[in-house]
Coordinates of C-alpha atoms in Angstrom, one line a residue:
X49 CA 33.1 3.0 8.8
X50 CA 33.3 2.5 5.2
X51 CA 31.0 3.8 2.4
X52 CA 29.7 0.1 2.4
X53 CA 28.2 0.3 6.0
X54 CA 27.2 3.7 5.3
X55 CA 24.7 2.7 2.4
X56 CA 23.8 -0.8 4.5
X57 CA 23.1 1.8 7.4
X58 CA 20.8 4.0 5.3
X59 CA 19.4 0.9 3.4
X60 CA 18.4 -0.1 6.7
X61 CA 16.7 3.4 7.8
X62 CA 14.5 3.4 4.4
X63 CA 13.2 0.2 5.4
X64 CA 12.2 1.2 8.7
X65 CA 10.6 4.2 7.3
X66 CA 8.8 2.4 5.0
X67 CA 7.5 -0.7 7.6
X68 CA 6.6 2.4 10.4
X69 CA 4.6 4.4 7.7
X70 CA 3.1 2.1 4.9
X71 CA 2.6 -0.6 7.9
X72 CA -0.5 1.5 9.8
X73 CA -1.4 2.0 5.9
X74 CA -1.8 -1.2 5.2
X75 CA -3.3 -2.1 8.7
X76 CA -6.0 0.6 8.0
X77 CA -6.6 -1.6 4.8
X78 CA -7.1 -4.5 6.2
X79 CA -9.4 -3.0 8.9
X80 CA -11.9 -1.4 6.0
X81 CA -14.9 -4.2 6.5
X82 CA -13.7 -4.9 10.3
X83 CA -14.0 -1.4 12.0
X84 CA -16.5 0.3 9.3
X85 CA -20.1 -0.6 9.6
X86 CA -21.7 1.2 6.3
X87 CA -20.2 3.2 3.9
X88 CA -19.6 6.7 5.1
X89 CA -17.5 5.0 7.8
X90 CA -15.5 3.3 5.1
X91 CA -14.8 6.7 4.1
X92 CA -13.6 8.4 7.2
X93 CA -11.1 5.3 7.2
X94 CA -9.7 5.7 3.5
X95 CA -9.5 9.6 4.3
X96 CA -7.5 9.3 7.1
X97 CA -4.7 7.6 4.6
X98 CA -6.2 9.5 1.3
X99 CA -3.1 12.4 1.6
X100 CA -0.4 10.0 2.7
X101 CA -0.4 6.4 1.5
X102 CA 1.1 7.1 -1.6
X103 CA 3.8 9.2 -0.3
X104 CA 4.6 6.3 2.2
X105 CA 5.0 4.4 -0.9
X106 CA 8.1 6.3 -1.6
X107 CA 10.4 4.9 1.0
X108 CA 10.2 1.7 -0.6
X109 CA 10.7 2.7 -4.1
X110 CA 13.9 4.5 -2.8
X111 CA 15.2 1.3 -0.8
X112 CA 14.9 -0.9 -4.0
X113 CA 16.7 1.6 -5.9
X114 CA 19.3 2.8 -3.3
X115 CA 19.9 -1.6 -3.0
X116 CA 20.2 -1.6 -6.9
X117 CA 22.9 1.3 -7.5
X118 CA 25.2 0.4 -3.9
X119 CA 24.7 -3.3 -3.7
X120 CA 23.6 -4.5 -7.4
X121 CA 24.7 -8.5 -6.2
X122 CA 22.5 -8.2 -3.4
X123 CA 19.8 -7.1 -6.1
X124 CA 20.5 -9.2 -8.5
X125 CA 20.5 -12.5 -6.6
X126 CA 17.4 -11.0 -4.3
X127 CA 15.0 -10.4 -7.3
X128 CA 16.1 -13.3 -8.8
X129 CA 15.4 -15.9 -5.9
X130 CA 12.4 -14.2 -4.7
X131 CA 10.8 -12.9 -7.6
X132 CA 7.4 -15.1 -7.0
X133 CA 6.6 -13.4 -3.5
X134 CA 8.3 -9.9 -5.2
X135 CA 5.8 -10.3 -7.9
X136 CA 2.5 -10.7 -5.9
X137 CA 3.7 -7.7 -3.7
X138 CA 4.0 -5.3 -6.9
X139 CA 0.7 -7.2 -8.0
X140 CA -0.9 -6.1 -4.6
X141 CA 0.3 -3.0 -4.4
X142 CA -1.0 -1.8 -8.2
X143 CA -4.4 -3.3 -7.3
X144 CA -4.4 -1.5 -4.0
X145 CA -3.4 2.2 -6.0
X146 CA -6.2 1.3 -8.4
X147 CA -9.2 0.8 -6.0
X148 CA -8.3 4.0 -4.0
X149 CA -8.2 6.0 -6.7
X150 CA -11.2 4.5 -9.0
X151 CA -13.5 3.3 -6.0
X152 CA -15.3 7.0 -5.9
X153 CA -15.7 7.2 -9.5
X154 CA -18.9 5.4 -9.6
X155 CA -22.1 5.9 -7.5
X156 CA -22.4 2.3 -7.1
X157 CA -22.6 0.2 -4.0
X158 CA -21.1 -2.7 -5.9
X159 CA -18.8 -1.1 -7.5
X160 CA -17.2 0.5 -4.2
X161 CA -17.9 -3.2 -2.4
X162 CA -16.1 -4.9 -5.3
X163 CA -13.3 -2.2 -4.8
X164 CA -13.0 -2.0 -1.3
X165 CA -12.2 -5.8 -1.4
X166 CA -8.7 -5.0 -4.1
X167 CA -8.1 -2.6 -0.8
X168 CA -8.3 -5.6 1.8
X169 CA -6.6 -8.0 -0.4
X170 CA -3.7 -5.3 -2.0
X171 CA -2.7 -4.4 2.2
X172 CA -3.1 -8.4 3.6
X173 CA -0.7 -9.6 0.7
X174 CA 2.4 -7.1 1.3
X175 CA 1.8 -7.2 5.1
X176 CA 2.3 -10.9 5.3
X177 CA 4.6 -11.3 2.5
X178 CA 7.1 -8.5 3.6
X179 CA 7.8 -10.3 6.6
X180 CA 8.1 -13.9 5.2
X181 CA 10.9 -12.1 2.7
X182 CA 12.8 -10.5 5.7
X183 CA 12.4 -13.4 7.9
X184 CA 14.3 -15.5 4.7
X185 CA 16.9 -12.7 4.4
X186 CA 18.1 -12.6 7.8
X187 CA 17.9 -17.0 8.2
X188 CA 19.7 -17.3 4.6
X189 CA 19.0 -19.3 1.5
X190 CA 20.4 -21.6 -0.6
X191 CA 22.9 -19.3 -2.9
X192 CA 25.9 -21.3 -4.5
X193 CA 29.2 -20.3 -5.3
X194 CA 27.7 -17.8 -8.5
X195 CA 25.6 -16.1 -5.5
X196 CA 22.4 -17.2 -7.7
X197 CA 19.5 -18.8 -5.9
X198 CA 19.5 -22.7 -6.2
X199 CA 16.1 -23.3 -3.7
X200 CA 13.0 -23.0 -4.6
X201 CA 9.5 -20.7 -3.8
X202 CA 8.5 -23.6 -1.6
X203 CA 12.0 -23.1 0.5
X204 CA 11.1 -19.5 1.5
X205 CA 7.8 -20.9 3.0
X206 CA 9.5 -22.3 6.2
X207 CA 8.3 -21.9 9.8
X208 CA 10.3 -19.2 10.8
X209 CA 9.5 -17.4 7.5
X210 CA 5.8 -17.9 8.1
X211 CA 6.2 -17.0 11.7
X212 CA 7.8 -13.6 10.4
X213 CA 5.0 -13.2 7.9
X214 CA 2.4 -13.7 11.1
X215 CA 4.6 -11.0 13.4
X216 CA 4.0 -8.4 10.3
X217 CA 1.4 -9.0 9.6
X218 CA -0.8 -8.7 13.1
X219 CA 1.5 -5.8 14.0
X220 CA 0.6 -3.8 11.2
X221 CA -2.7 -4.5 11.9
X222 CA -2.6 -3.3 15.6
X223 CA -0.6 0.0 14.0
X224 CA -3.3 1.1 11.8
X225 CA -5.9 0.2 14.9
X226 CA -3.6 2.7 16.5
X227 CA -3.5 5.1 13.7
X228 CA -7.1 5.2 13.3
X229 CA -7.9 5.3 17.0
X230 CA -5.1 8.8 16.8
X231 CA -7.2 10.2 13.4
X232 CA -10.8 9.4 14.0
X233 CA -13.8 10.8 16.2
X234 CA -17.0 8.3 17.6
X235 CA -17.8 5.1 17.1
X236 CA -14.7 4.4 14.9
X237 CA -12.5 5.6 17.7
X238 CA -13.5 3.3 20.0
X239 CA -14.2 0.2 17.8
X240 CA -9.9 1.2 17.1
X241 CA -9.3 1.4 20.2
X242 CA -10.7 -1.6 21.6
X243 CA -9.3 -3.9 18.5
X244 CA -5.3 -2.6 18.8
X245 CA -5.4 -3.7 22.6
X246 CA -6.7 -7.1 21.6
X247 CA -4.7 -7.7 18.0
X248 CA -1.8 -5.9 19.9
X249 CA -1.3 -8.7 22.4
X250 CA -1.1 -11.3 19.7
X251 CA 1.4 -9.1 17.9
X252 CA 3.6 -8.8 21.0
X253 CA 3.4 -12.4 21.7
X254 CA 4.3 -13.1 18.3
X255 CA 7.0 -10.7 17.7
X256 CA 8.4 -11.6 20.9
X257 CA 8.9 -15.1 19.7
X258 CA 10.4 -14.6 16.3
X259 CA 12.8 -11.9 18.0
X260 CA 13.7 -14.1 20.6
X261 CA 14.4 -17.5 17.7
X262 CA 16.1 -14.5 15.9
X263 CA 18.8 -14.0 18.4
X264 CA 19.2 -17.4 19.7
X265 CA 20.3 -18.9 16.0
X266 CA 22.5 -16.0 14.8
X267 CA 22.0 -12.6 17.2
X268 CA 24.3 -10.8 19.0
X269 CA 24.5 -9.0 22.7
X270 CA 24.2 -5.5 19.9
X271 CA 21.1 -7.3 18.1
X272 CA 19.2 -8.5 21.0
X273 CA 19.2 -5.1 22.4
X274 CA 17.0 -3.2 19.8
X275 CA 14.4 -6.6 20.1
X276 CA 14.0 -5.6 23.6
X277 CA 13.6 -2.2 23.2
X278 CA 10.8 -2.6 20.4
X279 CA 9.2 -5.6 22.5
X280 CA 9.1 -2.8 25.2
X281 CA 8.0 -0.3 23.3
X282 CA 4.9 -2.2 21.8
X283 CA 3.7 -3.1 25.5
X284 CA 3.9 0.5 26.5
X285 CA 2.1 1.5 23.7
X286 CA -0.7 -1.1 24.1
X287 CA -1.0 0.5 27.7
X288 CA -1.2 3.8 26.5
X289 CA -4.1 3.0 24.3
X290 CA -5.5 1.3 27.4
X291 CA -5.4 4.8 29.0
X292 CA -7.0 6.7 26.0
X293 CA -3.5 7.8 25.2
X294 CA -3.8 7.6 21.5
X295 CA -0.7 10.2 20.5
X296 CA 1.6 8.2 22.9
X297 CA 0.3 4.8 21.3
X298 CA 0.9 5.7 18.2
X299 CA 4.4 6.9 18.8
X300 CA 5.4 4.1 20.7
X301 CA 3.8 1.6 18.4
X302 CA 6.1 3.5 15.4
X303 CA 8.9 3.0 17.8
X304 CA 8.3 -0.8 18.2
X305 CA 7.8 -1.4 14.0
X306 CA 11.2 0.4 14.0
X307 CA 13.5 -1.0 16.2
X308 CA 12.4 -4.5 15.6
X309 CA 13.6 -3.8 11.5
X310 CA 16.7 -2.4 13.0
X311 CA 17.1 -5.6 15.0
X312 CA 16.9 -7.9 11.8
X313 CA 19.7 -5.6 10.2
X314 CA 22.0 -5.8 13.2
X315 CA 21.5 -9.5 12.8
X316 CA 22.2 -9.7 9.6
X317 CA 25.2 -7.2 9.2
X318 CA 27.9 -7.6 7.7
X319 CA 26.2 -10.2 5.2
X320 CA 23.6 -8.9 2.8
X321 CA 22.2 -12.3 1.7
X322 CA 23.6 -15.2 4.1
X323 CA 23.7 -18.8 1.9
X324 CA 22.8 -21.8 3.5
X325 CA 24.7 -23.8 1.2
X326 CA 28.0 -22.6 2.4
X327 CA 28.8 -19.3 4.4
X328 CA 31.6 -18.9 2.0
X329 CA 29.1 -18.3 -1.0
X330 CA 27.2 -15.8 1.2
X331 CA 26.4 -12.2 0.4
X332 CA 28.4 -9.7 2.0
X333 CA 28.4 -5.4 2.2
X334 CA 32.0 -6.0 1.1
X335 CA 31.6 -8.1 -2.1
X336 CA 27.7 -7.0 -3.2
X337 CA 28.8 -3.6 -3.4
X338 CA 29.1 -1.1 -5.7
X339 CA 32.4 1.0 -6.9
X340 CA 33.9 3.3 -4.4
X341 CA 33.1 6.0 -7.0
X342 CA 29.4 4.8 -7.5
X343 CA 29.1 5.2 -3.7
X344 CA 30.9 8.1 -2.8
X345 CA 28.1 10.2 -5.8
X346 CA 25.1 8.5 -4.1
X347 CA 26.7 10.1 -0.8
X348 CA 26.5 13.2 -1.9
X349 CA 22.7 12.8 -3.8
X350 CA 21.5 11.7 -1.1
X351 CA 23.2 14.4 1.6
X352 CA 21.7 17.1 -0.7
X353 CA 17.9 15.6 -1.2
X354 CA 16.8 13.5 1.5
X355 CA 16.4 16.5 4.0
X356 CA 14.0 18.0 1.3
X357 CA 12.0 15.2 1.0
X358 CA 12.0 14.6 5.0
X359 CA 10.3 18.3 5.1
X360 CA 7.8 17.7 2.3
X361 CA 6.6 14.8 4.1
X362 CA 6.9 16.0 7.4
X363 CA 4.6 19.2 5.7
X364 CA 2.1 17.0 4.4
X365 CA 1.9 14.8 7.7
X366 CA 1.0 18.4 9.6
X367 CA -1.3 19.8 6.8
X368 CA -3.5 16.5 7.5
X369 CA -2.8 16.4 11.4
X370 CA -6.9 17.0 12.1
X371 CA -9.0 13.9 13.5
X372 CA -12.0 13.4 11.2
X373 CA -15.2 11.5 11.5
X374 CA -19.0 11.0 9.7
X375 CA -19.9 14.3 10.2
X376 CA -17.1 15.5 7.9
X377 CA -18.1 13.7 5.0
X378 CA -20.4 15.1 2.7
X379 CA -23.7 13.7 1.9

């Protein structure tokens, strides 16, 4: 194994930390007018992400720059040819930082309504848009010979692209049913529990589907195994919820959101950026990446600081472990 798989392997790991713990973020998001019937149950929801969204936040502003320093082509051509959908996700993702931190600072209903709704819209836009980006990444696009993007934004909105937006999407939202069924205590509990079994069942069907088109146009006997394993593991943890089993869920739901991203990587390894134009023209982890040298010092930064940052979140996850519910929020 090369320095290039290495960095296409830990590439790979960022973005399945990011998906397993910004995805029950943004599902909680997304569930804010759902699950919450007034507003003191709005903020048992928000307080169960309050000490960790941001954080989570982090594993994706360390896969964009770990892509930009050990594969700057794959960068370059990515940002370039999906800078529209790139673009409303950053958009989202500001608005979404805003409302949680302003939405208290007022003693308004509207205000907090008008608020709450940048929350909603700032977890629904990345959740669908991440997976119509991946779902485009692992089919291929249109890159010529210069590896620059020759489609267009209405080429990235194909069926299987939309399909993967849909799989995201509902299977976020069944994660942060699970992750607020796990945190919370009384009504909101149950309400969670009741709406991962039922958004979890479209999810699975869903994300069986694209796994399944996944592998039969360009997967592997070494892809298709991770897609079953994550199809396996999202059953499981739908029955566990079943059972009251909301730790178990949880963990198995994490499980599912991460083996299906390794999946797409194993089907997309060794390209980076397949082109549809000509396979010749595609993206590879041999010619996107960086200088030996360049990759050999990202080695060691990230061999010395990665464990440190693994503890302070792993801290931060057990400081906030308690379950909370209305009778923990002030008057």
């Amino acid at each position: 194994m090369t320095l290039n798989d290495v960095w296409f392997t830990a590439i790979a790991v960022l973005w399945v930390g990011y998906f397993v713990l910004e995805g029950f973020d943004f599902g909680v998001g997304m569930l804010l007018p759902v699950l919450a019937e007034d507003g003191t149950e709005r903020r048992v929801m928000i307080n169960t992400i309050g000490p960790v969204w941001d954080g989570n936040e982090v594993w994706l502003i360390t896969a964009g720059g770990a892509t930009f320093a050990a594969f700057p082509e794959w960068y370059a051509s990515l940002f370039s040819g999906f800078y529209l959908p790139l673009l409303m996700i950053l958009v989202a993702l500001i608005l979404r930082g805003v409302a949680f931190e302003y939405r208290a600072k007022r003693d308004s209903a509207r205000w907090k309504a008008n608020w709450d709704r940048c929350i909603v819209f700032g977890s629904f836009v990345p959740a669908l848009l991440w997976g119509v980006v991946f779902a485009n990444i692992v089919r291929g696009v249109k890159l010529d010979a210069r590896h620059e993007y020759a489609g267009t934004f209405w080429d990235l909105l194909n069926p299987y692209a939309l399909l993967g937006g849909l799989v995201t999407l509902t299977l976020f939202l069944a994660h942060g049913a699970i992750f607020l069924a796990l945190k919370t205590t009384g009504e909101i509990r149950g309400r969670a529990r009741v709406l991962a079994s039922r958004v979890g069942v479209v999810a699975a069907a869903l994300a069986v589907l694209f796994l399944g088109w996944t592998q039969f146009h360009g997967g592997s006997w070494a892809s298709a195994a991770p897609a079953v394993v994550a199809a396996l593991a999202l059953l499981a943890g739908l029955g566990a919820i079943a059972r009251g089993r909301e730790g178990w869920s949880f963990t198995l739901s994490a499980v599912a959101v991460g083996v299906a991203v390794i999946s797409l990587f194993a089907v997309l390894y060794p390209d980076v950026l397949p082109s549809t134009l000509d396979p010749a023209d595609s993206l590879t982890v041999t010619n996107a990446a960086a200088t030996p040298k360049t990759l050999g010092i990202m080695t060691w930064v990230a061999v010395i600081f990665l464990p440190l940052v693994l503890l302070y979140q792993s801290w931060t996850y057990w400081v906030f472990r308690r379950r909370i519910g209305v009778r923990d929020i002030p008057a």
